[in-house]
Amino acid sequence: MNHSSSRISRIRNVFSATEPYLYLVPSILIFSIFLFWPFFKTIYLSFYKTNKLGQAKLFVGIGNYKELFQSSAFINSLYVTLVFVIIVVSISMLLGLIGAILCNKTFPGIRFFSTAYALPMAIASSSAAMIFRIMLHPSIGIVNKLLHLNINWLADPRYALVLVAILTGWLNSGIDFLYFSAGLASIDETIYERASVDGAGPVRQFVHLTLPGLSPILFYTIVVNIIQAFQSFGQVKILTQGGPGDATNLIVYSIYRDAFFNYRFGSAAAESVILFVIIMCLTLLMF
Amino acid sequence: MSEISLVNVSKLYKNGFYAVKDCNVTIHDHEFFMIIGPSGCGKSTTLRMIAGLEKISSGELYIDGELSNMLEPQERNLAMVFQNYALYPHMTVFDNIAFSLKVRKLPKEEIERQVMSVADMLGISALLHRKPTALSGGQRQRVAIGSAIVRNARAFLMDEPLSNLDAKLRAEMRVELSRLHKKLNATMIYVTHDQVEAMTLADRIMVMKDGIVQQVAAPMELYRHPINQFVAGFIGSPEMNFIPVKSREDASGFSLIGKNLKVEADETIESAVHGDSHNETLQGNYAQKDLILGVRPEDFIPVSSYQAADFLFEPAVVENLGNDYLLHGYMVSAADPFGISRKKEKMIVISMKRNDTISDHDRIPMQIVTEHMQLFDPESGRNLLYPGTPADPETLATERRQA
């Protein structure tokens, strides 16, 4: 009797110890198939030369990496990506912050404006890129019509990167608007009242109260924005295909081109690993 | 320091609701001025209009004789303590107190000297490097007060600054504030709904109800000569007893008769009831009409004989407060001591000192101190015995507006 009851309690103990892990199995399985396996496969491929089907054929060690760092096209791609990220993050955060500050007070029509500022979040990057393409069309585009200019915006290396960055910045500003609105709502309104009685004007209130109040969310938003900007692809694919020349050949587009146009899967995998390391380092640096 | 005047100041919201209506008052230099009233009476709105945090819908605000309606809060040179303290959460106590001085670009040494002096005064020197989240309620309160008094503002505005503290701390801070006012000799405008705070701290009190100023007077003046039934009920704890009565004149003289009460009235009361009192605005003749007799809980005297009593008091509940005790109970007619025909009335409350001698009877013969009793018109709530002009505050406001 005693023996069987102790066995039951042992089984119960084992079950209660393993039960939490059982709940994790489905998600681990999905992550393993769609995330961990491709990730490790990418690292594996980056050490090989592949055939056109993407199968590893020849082990070259860090050969792919060496080639990349000696290639001026890849260095250009890194530089372009860096400039792109700086423009995108600045524009998206600035637009998001300004929108959130404007919508922080209640006024008639606030719902309309809030929706308008948050809308880019709901637009797919490819559809936005298509609209942008029409707007920037050299002969029928509204931009040239309004400015009375005749510029082929997306074919000019001076404008192409900036314009793709502006579009991406605007697309990302929707979610930033949402983050900043939540951040502003959590700042106690009475500290602004006290500050104005204390003699502080709007600029000083913004610098000394709003920015410090937003700092936790500001930091998070910067990290998310940088990661998002590094991974931009759709708008480049539709607007410029990396061109003119290599002016908008962002690293993700370069990976895509290497893998699916040039069938150099090994080199593309090495680029992916480098991109991963850059993003990881930046994230760790900021945390 | 300064004098602040409100002339017919109103706050009207878009939905037509008056938060404050025709407020007329002058707050004198060095005065500790209290604004008191129940929730939603417009007291905080009045303070916020003075601070510039709410726009004035109509009327004029003068600070030191200067019309200040259009001045931004920054330009008024007032300091304010908020109900929730409004401390800057990311700044240390030092930076919180120093903020208004930094805004004014004072030299660093001067800022440090002034902050240290205020911190010493409030006993928070050891907390200067802490953030507000690491402070207790009382400490935050001190920091908020320190942040306000650190600069030489024209007046200090306080919006229910003690309402978030527990009873013991509130009592301590009351004493502290009183001490501070004496030391700074500053003009202070203080909003509260706690009449104990108002009575203990104020030089003058303004009582508000539904956005309308009811009475502005010194604490004891309000206590002893309330302008109407609302003020009488609001000021004083426990509340004044309100007993329905009628006047009667017979062979024995003029008296006030309630269900279980008979009070011999003096000449002042008689003339007030007959409408020929010194009250110019009191025109109605209240003889034979329903009236409300107002008696404070401490204005009852136990007497030894039934014959001398105005009524008999039958205690139902005794609240022991240590030095005093409060008796809650019913009135029984002195003419019917056994209460055979006892008519039920609302309970009244009587305050007794510990050493008051009370007879052993179940029913205590009681007399009312006629000198301190008040008599109200049940319809308008006016005090018939108010020595000034007991006009309806709204009528007065309208008259002022027309003038």
XYZ file of C-alpha atoms in Angstrom:
690
model
C 0.000 0.000 0.000
C 2.694 2.418 1.116
C 4.920 1.346 -1.735
C 2.274 2.023 -4.424
C 1.318 5.416 -2.986
C 4.963 6.508 -2.939
C 5.255 5.411 -6.581
C 2.217 7.496 -7.524
C 3.608 10.551 -5.755
C 6.977 10.040 -7.546
C 5.196 9.918 -10.917
C 3.291 13.049 -9.944
C 6.534 14.822 -9.051
C 8.118 13.873 -12.353
C 5.038 15.011 -14.239
C 4.836 18.343 -12.417
C 8.541 18.913 -13.140
C 8.208 18.160 -16.862
C 4.767 19.674 -17.426
C 5.982 23.248 -18.070
C 8.394 22.008 -20.759
C 5.592 20.185 -22.553
C 3.786 23.489 -23.063
C 6.914 24.910 -24.679
C 7.276 22.062 -27.188
C 4.914 23.427 -29.933
C 6.558 26.846 -30.077
C 10.069 25.378 -29.901
C 9.133 23.074 -32.772
C 7.902 25.954 -34.923
C 10.930 28.096 -34.054
C 13.238 25.181 -34.817
C 11.763 24.585 -38.267
C 11.370 28.166 -39.395
C 14.062 30.028 -37.454
C 16.821 27.953 -35.857
C 17.254 25.484 -38.728
C 17.513 28.193 -41.463
C 19.799 30.208 -39.150
C 22.261 27.387 -38.594
C 21.930 26.338 -42.228
C 22.886 29.903 -43.254
C 25.979 29.835 -41.040
C 26.842 26.409 -42.490
C 26.371 27.606 -46.084
C 28.495 30.691 -45.500
C 31.554 28.409 -45.265
C 30.841 26.693 -48.615
C 30.711 27.354 -52.313
C 27.334 26.115 -53.558
C 25.860 24.877 -56.809
C 22.894 26.646 -58.494
C 20.439 24.692 -56.353
C 22.008 26.094 -53.203
C 23.625 22.831 -52.141
C 26.966 23.083 -50.353
C 29.648 21.668 -52.637
C 33.042 23.008 -51.658
C 34.210 23.940 -48.171
C 36.088 27.261 -48.320
C 36.233 28.156 -44.611
C 36.142 31.966 -44.223
C 36.816 32.349 -47.941
C 33.401 33.851 -48.625
C 33.907 36.423 -45.853
C 37.383 37.307 -47.163
C 36.002 37.837 -50.661
C 33.219 40.044 -49.333
C 35.509 42.337 -47.403
C 37.727 42.667 -50.447
C 34.765 43.482 -52.706
C 34.170 47.187 -53.257
C 30.514 46.420 -54.093
C 29.929 44.923 -50.638
C 31.742 47.771 -48.872
C 29.569 50.191 -50.876
C 26.519 48.195 -49.877
C 27.489 48.526 -46.188
C 28.061 52.265 -46.576
C 24.748 52.766 -48.411
C 22.941 50.753 -45.738
C 24.510 52.862 -42.969
C 23.464 56.146 -44.619
C 20.010 54.685 -45.286
C 19.590 53.582 -41.637
C 20.613 56.997 -40.304
C 18.125 58.808 -42.567
C 15.305 56.319 -41.941
C 15.688 56.297 -38.152
C 15.913 60.107 -37.960
C 12.870 60.664 -40.170
C 10.663 57.996 -38.645
C 11.414 59.000 -35.059
C 11.031 62.695 -35.772
C 7.718 62.221 -37.577
C 6.444 59.839 -34.900
C 7.475 62.167 -32.070
C 6.047 65.313 -33.648
C 2.766 63.526 -34.443
C 2.508 62.117 -30.925
C 3.190 65.508 -29.313
C 0.607 67.203 -31.542
C -1.998 64.543 -30.734
C -1.235 64.514 -27.012
C -3.777 67.268 -26.367
C -7.485 66.783 -26.958
C -8.938 68.930 -29.711
C -11.758 68.534 -32.236
C -10.758 66.066 -34.932
C -8.044 64.381 -32.867
C -9.242 60.927 -33.942
C -8.777 61.829 -37.597
C -5.256 63.129 -37.011
C -4.289 60.188 -34.791
C -5.469 57.771 -37.475
C -3.617 59.723 -40.155
C -0.341 59.634 -38.208
C -0.677 55.940 -37.365
C -1.812 54.948 -40.871
C 1.654 54.216 -42.378
C 1.793 51.307 -39.946
C -1.086 49.639 -41.800
C 0.298 50.172 -45.310
C 2.362 47.387 -46.866
C 5.791 48.610 -47.920
C 5.293 47.313 -51.472
C 1.984 49.191 -51.949
C 3.495 52.359 -50.533
C 6.440 51.908 -52.880
C 4.089 51.555 -55.860
C 2.267 54.774 -54.906
C 5.602 56.527 -54.409
C 6.755 55.323 -57.803
C 3.748 56.918 -59.451
C 4.205 60.121 -57.459
C 7.863 60.333 -58.452
C 7.286 59.440 -62.107
C 9.301 61.888 -64.235
C 6.444 62.820 -66.609
C 3.144 62.126 -64.804
C 4.273 62.244 -61.142
C 2.654 64.799 -58.815
C 6.016 65.769 -57.283
C 7.422 67.092 -60.536
C 4.085 68.733 -61.382
C 3.894 70.555 -58.035
C 7.534 71.615 -58.022
C 7.569 72.427 -61.749
C 10.631 70.242 -62.158
C 11.625 67.593 -64.602
C 13.757 65.222 -62.579
C 13.895 61.462 -62.926
C 14.050 61.096 -59.157
C 14.568 57.373 -58.864
C 17.090 57.174 -61.696
C 19.296 59.893 -60.265
C 21.918 58.520 -57.810
C 21.803 61.840 -55.892
C 18.132 61.437 -54.952
C 17.349 57.721 -55.151
C 18.738 56.648 -51.755
C 17.321 59.672 -49.932
C 13.877 59.137 -51.457
C 13.776 55.434 -50.626
C 14.898 56.363 -47.097
C 12.187 59.041 -46.800
C 9.530 56.537 -47.854
C 10.828 53.943 -45.385
C 11.038 56.571 -42.635
C 7.439 57.580 -43.259
C 6.322 53.933 -43.260
C 8.071 53.299 -39.948
C 6.761 56.536 -38.395
C 3.300 55.000 -37.790
C 4.485 52.520 -35.210
C 6.791 55.168 -33.694
C 3.788 57.478 -33.362
C 2.045 54.704 -31.451
C 5.022 54.088 -29.137
C 5.499 57.794 -28.437
C 1.780 58.373 -27.862
C 1.801 55.606 -25.254
C 4.947 57.108 -23.723
C 3.483 60.613 -23.572
C 0.232 59.350 -22.059
C 2.214 57.871 -19.188
C 3.742 61.253 -18.275
C 1.789 62.933 -15.478
C 0.091 66.056 -16.884
C 0.456 67.992 -13.624
C 4.254 68.120 -13.894
C 3.761 70.318 -16.971
C 1.398 72.529 -15.006
C 3.924 72.784 -12.199
C 6.690 73.530 -14.705
C 4.693 76.363 -16.272
C 3.963 77.849 -12.842
C 7.675 77.391 -12.048
C 8.404 79.573 -15.081
C 9.466 76.997 -17.694
C 8.438 77.671 -21.299
C 7.418 75.010 -23.853
C 10.983 74.334 -25.090
C 12.365 73.870 -21.602
C 9.373 71.681 -20.713
C 10.084 69.519 -23.760
C 13.791 69.197 -22.983
C 13.517 68.751 -19.214
C 10.230 66.879 -18.859
C 9.070 65.278 -22.115
C 12.363 63.836 -23.314
C 13.392 62.359 -19.934
C 9.832 61.057 -19.514
C 10.051 59.376 -22.903
C 13.599 58.085 -22.471
C 12.734 54.420 -21.783
C 10.444 54.244 -24.814
C 12.815 56.387 -26.884
C 15.574 53.872 -26.374
C 13.358 50.933 -27.284
C 12.086 52.750 -30.380
C 15.630 53.502 -31.583
C 16.607 49.830 -31.304
C 13.495 48.619 -33.127
C 13.881 51.282 -35.818
C 17.508 50.443 -36.509
C 16.709 46.742 -36.849
C 13.745 47.510 -39.108
C 15.781 49.887 -41.279
C 18.592 47.366 -41.709
C 16.070 44.822 -42.917
C 14.272 47.050 -45.476
C 13.754 45.282 -48.767
C 10.341 45.658 -50.432
C 10.588 49.364 -51.250
C 14.071 48.950 -52.796
C 12.889 45.969 -54.830
C 9.967 47.924 -56.276
C 11.426 51.413 -56.588
C 15.039 51.045 -57.659
C 16.161 47.392 -57.718
C 19.325 48.552 -55.980
C 20.087 51.126 -58.643
C 20.899 53.479 -60.208
C 24.275 51.788 -60.231
C 24.624 50.522 -56.696
C 23.203 53.706 -55.146
C 20.409 51.909 -53.267
C 21.921 48.461 -53.063
C 21.119 47.907 -49.394
C 22.627 44.876 -47.753
C 19.371 42.862 -47.726
C 18.827 43.605 -51.432
C 22.436 42.659 -52.096
C 21.827 39.313 -50.328
C 18.743 38.773 -52.465
C 20.632 39.594 -55.666
C 23.581 37.385 -54.800
C 21.369 34.449 -53.925
C 18.603 34.560 -56.521
C 20.205 36.340 -59.512
C 23.817 35.248 -59.258
C 23.112 31.919 -57.497
C 26.014 32.577 -55.099
C 24.248 31.168 -52.048
C 27.458 30.813 -50.057
C 28.354 34.468 -50.476
C 24.748 35.545 -49.744
C 24.794 33.427 -46.584
C 28.031 35.100 -45.480
C 26.435 38.538 -46.055
C 23.439 37.460 -43.978
C 25.726 36.416 -41.136
C 27.543 39.756 -41.299
C 24.211 41.616 -41.195
C 23.177 39.523 -38.197
C 26.435 40.315 -36.384
C 26.094 44.055 -37.111
C 22.526 44.182 -35.777
C 23.429 42.072 -32.748
C 26.423 44.263 -31.907
C 24.389 47.467 -32.247
C 21.620 46.057 -30.052
C 24.069 44.856 -27.394
C 25.870 48.186 -27.518
C 22.652 50.059 -26.864
C 21.501 47.768 -24.061
C 4.434 89.447 -1.557
C 1.203 90.603 -3.032
C -2.493 91.286 -3.065
C -4.722 89.291 -5.390
C -8.193 90.478 -6.411
C -10.867 88.600 -8.285
C -13.612 90.776 -9.740
C -16.712 88.969 -11.040
C -14.511 86.068 -12.106
C -16.413 83.224 -13.781
C -15.476 79.962 -15.397
C -18.008 78.818 -17.960
C -17.565 75.543 -19.832
C -18.751 74.965 -23.380
C -21.698 72.870 -22.169
C -23.022 75.926 -20.324
C -21.893 74.740 -16.893
C -20.539 77.392 -14.553
C -17.672 75.941 -12.511
C -17.255 79.347 -10.862
C -19.763 82.159 -11.063
C -19.065 85.785 -10.274
C -16.390 85.287 -7.685
C -15.502 88.543 -5.932
C -12.777 88.519 -3.347
C -9.549 90.278 -2.438
C -6.774 88.273 -0.865
C -4.608 90.601 1.170
C -0.860 90.737 1.446
C 0.586 88.178 3.915
C -2.814 86.573 4.351
C -3.367 82.827 4.779
C -6.523 82.545 2.705
C -8.507 79.329 2.502
C -10.978 78.297 -0.164
C -13.235 75.580 1.131
C -16.248 73.715 -0.118
C -17.496 70.249 -1.079
C -16.196 68.363 -4.129
C -17.047 70.080 -7.397
C -17.794 73.466 -5.820
C -15.212 75.262 -7.989
C -12.518 75.862 -5.376
C -9.698 74.199 -7.334
C -10.876 75.907 -10.537
C -10.669 79.265 -8.783
C -7.111 78.507 -7.662
C -6.129 77.297 -11.132
C -7.535 80.480 -12.663
C -5.357 82.496 -10.294
C -2.348 80.348 -11.291
C -3.130 80.767 -14.990
C -3.716 77.066 -15.571
C -7.369 77.704 -16.484
C -8.585 80.523 -18.708
C -10.929 82.992 -17.039
C -14.234 83.074 -18.968
C -15.253 86.468 -17.670
C -14.224 88.893 -14.955
C -10.868 90.292 -13.993
C -7.943 89.000 -12.008
C -5.583 91.536 -10.506
C -2.233 90.555 -9.044
C -0.665 93.495 -7.246
C -3.078 95.785 -9.041
C -2.012 94.522 -12.469
C -4.703 92.991 -14.686
C -3.389 89.448 -15.129
C -6.086 87.585 -17.075
C -3.941 87.245 -20.167
C -0.633 86.535 -18.429
C 0.817 83.065 -18.925
C 1.481 81.060 -15.732
C 5.207 81.668 -16.292
C 4.660 85.418 -16.164
C 2.655 85.554 -12.929
C 5.497 84.706 -10.545
C 3.318 82.520 -8.353
C 4.321 79.189 -6.823
C 1.986 76.244 -6.503
C 1.821 72.995 -4.570
C -0.319 70.363 -6.253
C -2.527 67.724 -4.677
C -0.442 64.876 -6.126
C 2.789 66.852 -5.418
C 3.734 66.952 -9.169
C 7.376 66.131 -8.495
C 9.554 65.611 -11.564
C 10.060 61.828 -11.411
C 13.440 61.669 -13.158
C 15.024 64.438 -11.072
C 16.545 64.174 -7.622
C 15.036 66.059 -4.701
C 17.757 68.709 -5.132
C 16.939 69.198 -8.825
C 13.214 69.243 -8.094
C 13.633 72.075 -5.610
C 16.202 73.846 -7.778
C 14.168 73.660 -11.011
C 12.428 77.026 -10.755
C 15.724 78.701 -9.823
C 17.530 77.095 -12.784
C 14.746 78.342 -15.059
C 15.514 81.826 -13.779
C 19.201 81.218 -14.550
C 20.442 81.997 -11.042
C 24.165 81.385 -10.384
C 24.958 77.815 -9.362
C 26.225 78.802 -5.900
C 23.101 80.851 -5.221
C 20.868 77.935 -6.268
C 22.758 75.588 -3.981
C 22.563 78.017 -1.075
C 18.809 78.528 -1.446
C 18.042 74.824 -1.911
C 20.108 73.923 1.179
C 18.372 76.615 3.206
C 14.901 75.358 2.237
C 15.917 71.734 2.774
C 17.160 72.621 6.260
C 13.944 74.455 7.017
C 11.839 71.454 6.001
C 14.152 68.779 7.427
C 14.858 67.082 4.091
C 18.602 67.772 3.785
C 19.399 64.062 3.972
C 17.089 63.294 1.040
C 18.530 65.683 -1.542
C 20.094 62.972 -3.689
C 17.066 60.690 -3.740
C 14.532 60.385 -6.521
C 10.848 61.038 -5.677
C 9.983 57.338 -5.977
C 12.278 56.625 -3.034
C 10.380 59.007 -0.736
C 7.421 58.476 1.578
C 4.206 60.506 1.181
C 5.192 62.962 3.897
C 8.672 63.436 2.438
C 7.250 64.039 -1.046
C 4.926 66.597 0.472
C 7.852 68.418 2.019
C 9.751 68.375 -1.275
C 6.702 69.797 -3.073
C 6.415 72.575 -0.491
C 10.183 73.161 -0.682
C 9.992 73.456 -4.475
C 7.330 76.131 -4.092
C 8.856 78.220 -1.311
C 12.434 78.137 -2.609
C 11.902 81.198 -4.751
C 10.519 84.541 -3.860
C 7.089 84.115 -5.469
C 4.381 86.744 -5.125
C 2.014 84.218 -3.558
C 1.907 80.512 -2.793
C -1.032 78.525 -4.091
C -1.791 75.170 -2.504
C -4.303 72.744 -3.967
C -5.335 70.287 -1.248
C -1.690 69.577 -0.429
C -2.421 67.407 2.606
C -5.264 65.313 1.253
C -3.055 62.341 0.331
C -1.513 62.048 3.787
C -2.722 59.924 6.676
C -4.459 61.619 9.616
C -1.395 61.782 11.883
C 0.913 63.159 9.209
C -1.749 65.621 8.126
C -1.970 67.003 11.657
C 1.842 67.340 11.764
C 1.984 69.054 8.381
C -0.789 71.443 9.439
C 1.383 72.684 12.267
C 4.359 72.804 9.913
C 2.455 74.899 7.369
C 1.245 77.287 10.022
C 4.836 77.705 11.239
C 6.031 78.193 7.673
C 3.444 80.872 6.972
C 4.509 82.811 10.050
C 8.163 82.470 9.097
C 7.766 83.398 5.414
C 5.059 85.973 6.099
C 3.801 85.131 2.628
C 0.444 85.402 0.895
C -0.946 81.892 0.763
C -4.070 80.701 -1.009
C -4.983 77.242 0.101
C -7.733 75.020 -1.253
C -9.161 72.249 0.888
C -12.347 70.371 1.567
C -11.235 69.688 5.120
C -12.827 72.264 7.383
C -10.476 71.362 10.256
C -7.529 72.480 8.101
C -9.408 75.643 7.213
C -10.350 76.488 10.787
C -6.869 75.856 12.179
C -4.748 77.525 9.498
C -6.705 80.331 7.883
C -6.757 84.042 8.502
C -9.880 84.135 6.342
C -11.981 81.445 4.713
C -14.026 81.596 1.529
C -16.818 78.999 1.466
C -18.030 77.942 -1.989
C -20.941 75.847 -3.192
C -21.864 75.031 -6.788
C -19.375 77.596 -8.085
C -20.817 80.411 -5.994
C -19.077 82.132 -3.111
C -21.257 81.768 -0.037
C -19.307 83.689 2.567
C -15.845 85.116 3.130
C -14.935 85.609 6.772
C -12.505 84.793 9.567
C -12.821 81.229 10.923
C -14.661 82.097 14.159
C -16.884 84.567 12.343
C -17.921 81.746 9.985
C -18.395 79.411 12.901
C -20.487 81.733 14.981
C -22.203 83.777 12.287
C -22.767 81.631 9.211
C -24.584 83.428 6.433
C -26.787 80.472 5.548
C -27.638 76.912 6.443
C -25.043 75.494 4.010
C -22.163 77.365 5.625
C -23.484 76.533 9.080
C -23.576 72.840 8.192
C -20.270 72.777 6.367
C -18.230 74.526 9.033
C -17.854 72.661 12.296
C -17.369 69.029 13.158
C -19.612 67.379 14.168
C -22.105 69.255 12.056
C -24.509 71.788 13.505
C -27.881 70.280 14.548
C -30.806 71.489 12.466
C -34.151 71.252 14.242
C -37.470 72.224 12.576
C -39.352 74.774 14.712
C -42.127 77.367 14.599
C -42.380 80.600 16.539
C -45.154 81.095 19.070
C -46.169 84.079 21.124
C -48.397 83.529 24.164
C -48.870 84.770 27.689
C -45.529 83.331 28.756
C -43.702 85.257 26.017
C -42.071 84.572 22.674
C -40.717 81.078 22.075
C -39.637 78.622 19.423
C -41.552 75.355 19.398
C -40.383 72.101 17.888
C -41.960 68.665 18.062
C -40.218 67.941 21.341
C -38.715 71.290 22.135
C -39.609 74.659 23.545
C -36.998 77.420 23.676
C -37.679 80.787 25.260
C -36.427 83.281 22.716
C -34.797 86.605 23.427
C -35.525 89.943 21.789
C -33.019 89.514 18.988
C -34.669 86.331 17.842
C -38.145 87.803 18.243
C -37.295 90.832 16.135
C -35.626 88.633 13.509
C -38.702 86.485 13.250
C -41.009 89.482 13.033
C -38.906 90.953 10.260
C -37.941 94.173 11.996
C -34.431 93.122 12.836
C -31.375 95.163 12.033
C -31.136 93.039 8.916
C -31.974 95.425 6.124
C -32.598 92.764 3.539
C -34.732 90.617 5.798
C -38.162 91.696 4.843
C -40.322 88.666 5.357
C -42.282 88.111 8.517
C -41.472 84.657 9.762
C -44.078 84.476 12.543
C -46.056 81.238 12.306
C -43.848 80.040 9.479
C -41.635 76.975 9.498
C -38.084 77.717 10.583
C -34.910 75.718 11.130
C -33.153 76.114 14.444
C -29.394 75.599 14.237
C -27.516 74.585 17.368
C -23.871 73.496 17.514
C -23.216 70.253 19.435
C -21.353 72.102 22.196
C -24.151 74.650 22.702
C -26.262 72.394 24.893
C -26.079 72.587 28.695
C -27.315 69.775 30.926
C -29.508 71.159 33.693
C -30.659 69.612 36.930
C -34.424 70.088 36.711
C -37.045 69.207 34.173
C -38.658 72.597 34.642
C -35.558 74.483 33.479
C -35.038 72.188 30.481
C -35.843 73.092 26.853
C -36.076 69.384 26.100
C -35.031 66.004 27.451
C -32.221 64.182 25.713
C -32.330 60.431 25.328
C -28.835 59.199 24.348
C -28.730 56.339 21.853
C -25.039 56.145 21.024
C -22.065 57.464 22.971
C -18.801 58.178 21.151
C -15.882 58.451 23.526
C -13.228 60.807 22.181
C -11.016 60.778 25.264
C -11.309 64.290 26.620
C -14.774 64.804 25.139
C -17.568 62.568 24.242
C -20.301 62.829 21.672
C -23.813 61.795 22.518
C -26.097 60.882 19.640
C -29.734 60.619 20.612
C -33.303 61.818 20.444
C -35.117 64.787 21.859
C -38.047 64.134 24.186
C -40.455 66.832 25.225
C -39.720 68.204 28.713
C -43.460 68.513 29.211
C -43.818 64.761 28.683
C -40.834 63.258 30.532
C -42.047 59.695 30.272
C -42.267 59.973 26.524
C -45.760 58.520 26.233
C -46.563 60.757 23.293
C -42.992 60.860 22.085
C -42.678 62.052 18.526
C -39.769 60.571 16.621
C -37.343 63.093 15.235
C -33.962 62.952 13.558
C -31.125 62.184 15.948
C -29.159 65.137 17.253
C -25.588 65.170 18.477
C -24.372 66.785 21.668
C -20.749 67.311 22.624
C -19.873 67.032 26.318
C -16.690 67.631 28.218
C -15.390 64.743 30.314
C -16.050 66.667 33.527
C -19.589 67.791 32.625
C -21.933 66.573 35.299
C -24.856 64.686 33.896
C -27.739 63.377 35.934
C -28.273 59.662 36.214
C -31.581 59.859 34.430
C -32.047 57.985 31.187
C -33.290 61.262 29.839
C -31.083 64.245 30.433
C -32.734 67.640 30.846
C -31.032 70.001 28.379
C -30.975 73.689 27.721
C -29.854 75.413 24.552
C -27.398 78.327 24.707
C -29.647 80.850 22.969
C -26.791 83.267 22.508
C -25.157 80.947 19.939
C -28.156 79.473 18.210
C -29.003 80.272 14.578
C -32.341 80.463 12.823
C -32.705 79.598 9.148
C -35.373 80.129 6.535
C -36.047 76.551 5.347
C -36.672 77.689 1.762
C -33.752 79.987 1.061
C -31.495 78.684 3.813
C -30.761 82.265 4.940
C -29.694 82.853 8.490
C -32.205 85.228 10.086
C -29.767 86.032 12.844
C -26.804 86.841 10.596
C -25.519 90.232 11.741
C -24.505 91.420 8.256
C -26.428 91.220 4.999
C -27.783 87.709 4.654
C -28.727 88.134 1.020
C -28.683 85.120 -1.211
C -25.124 84.859 -2.612
C -26.480 84.395 -6.115
C -28.641 87.512 -5.848
C -25.682 89.436 -4.505
C -23.540 88.242 -7.385
C -26.204 89.291 -9.905
C -26.445 92.705 -8.266
C -22.696 93.106 -8.415
C -22.670 92.048 -12.044
C -25.374 94.584 -12.890
C -23.502 97.277 -10.985
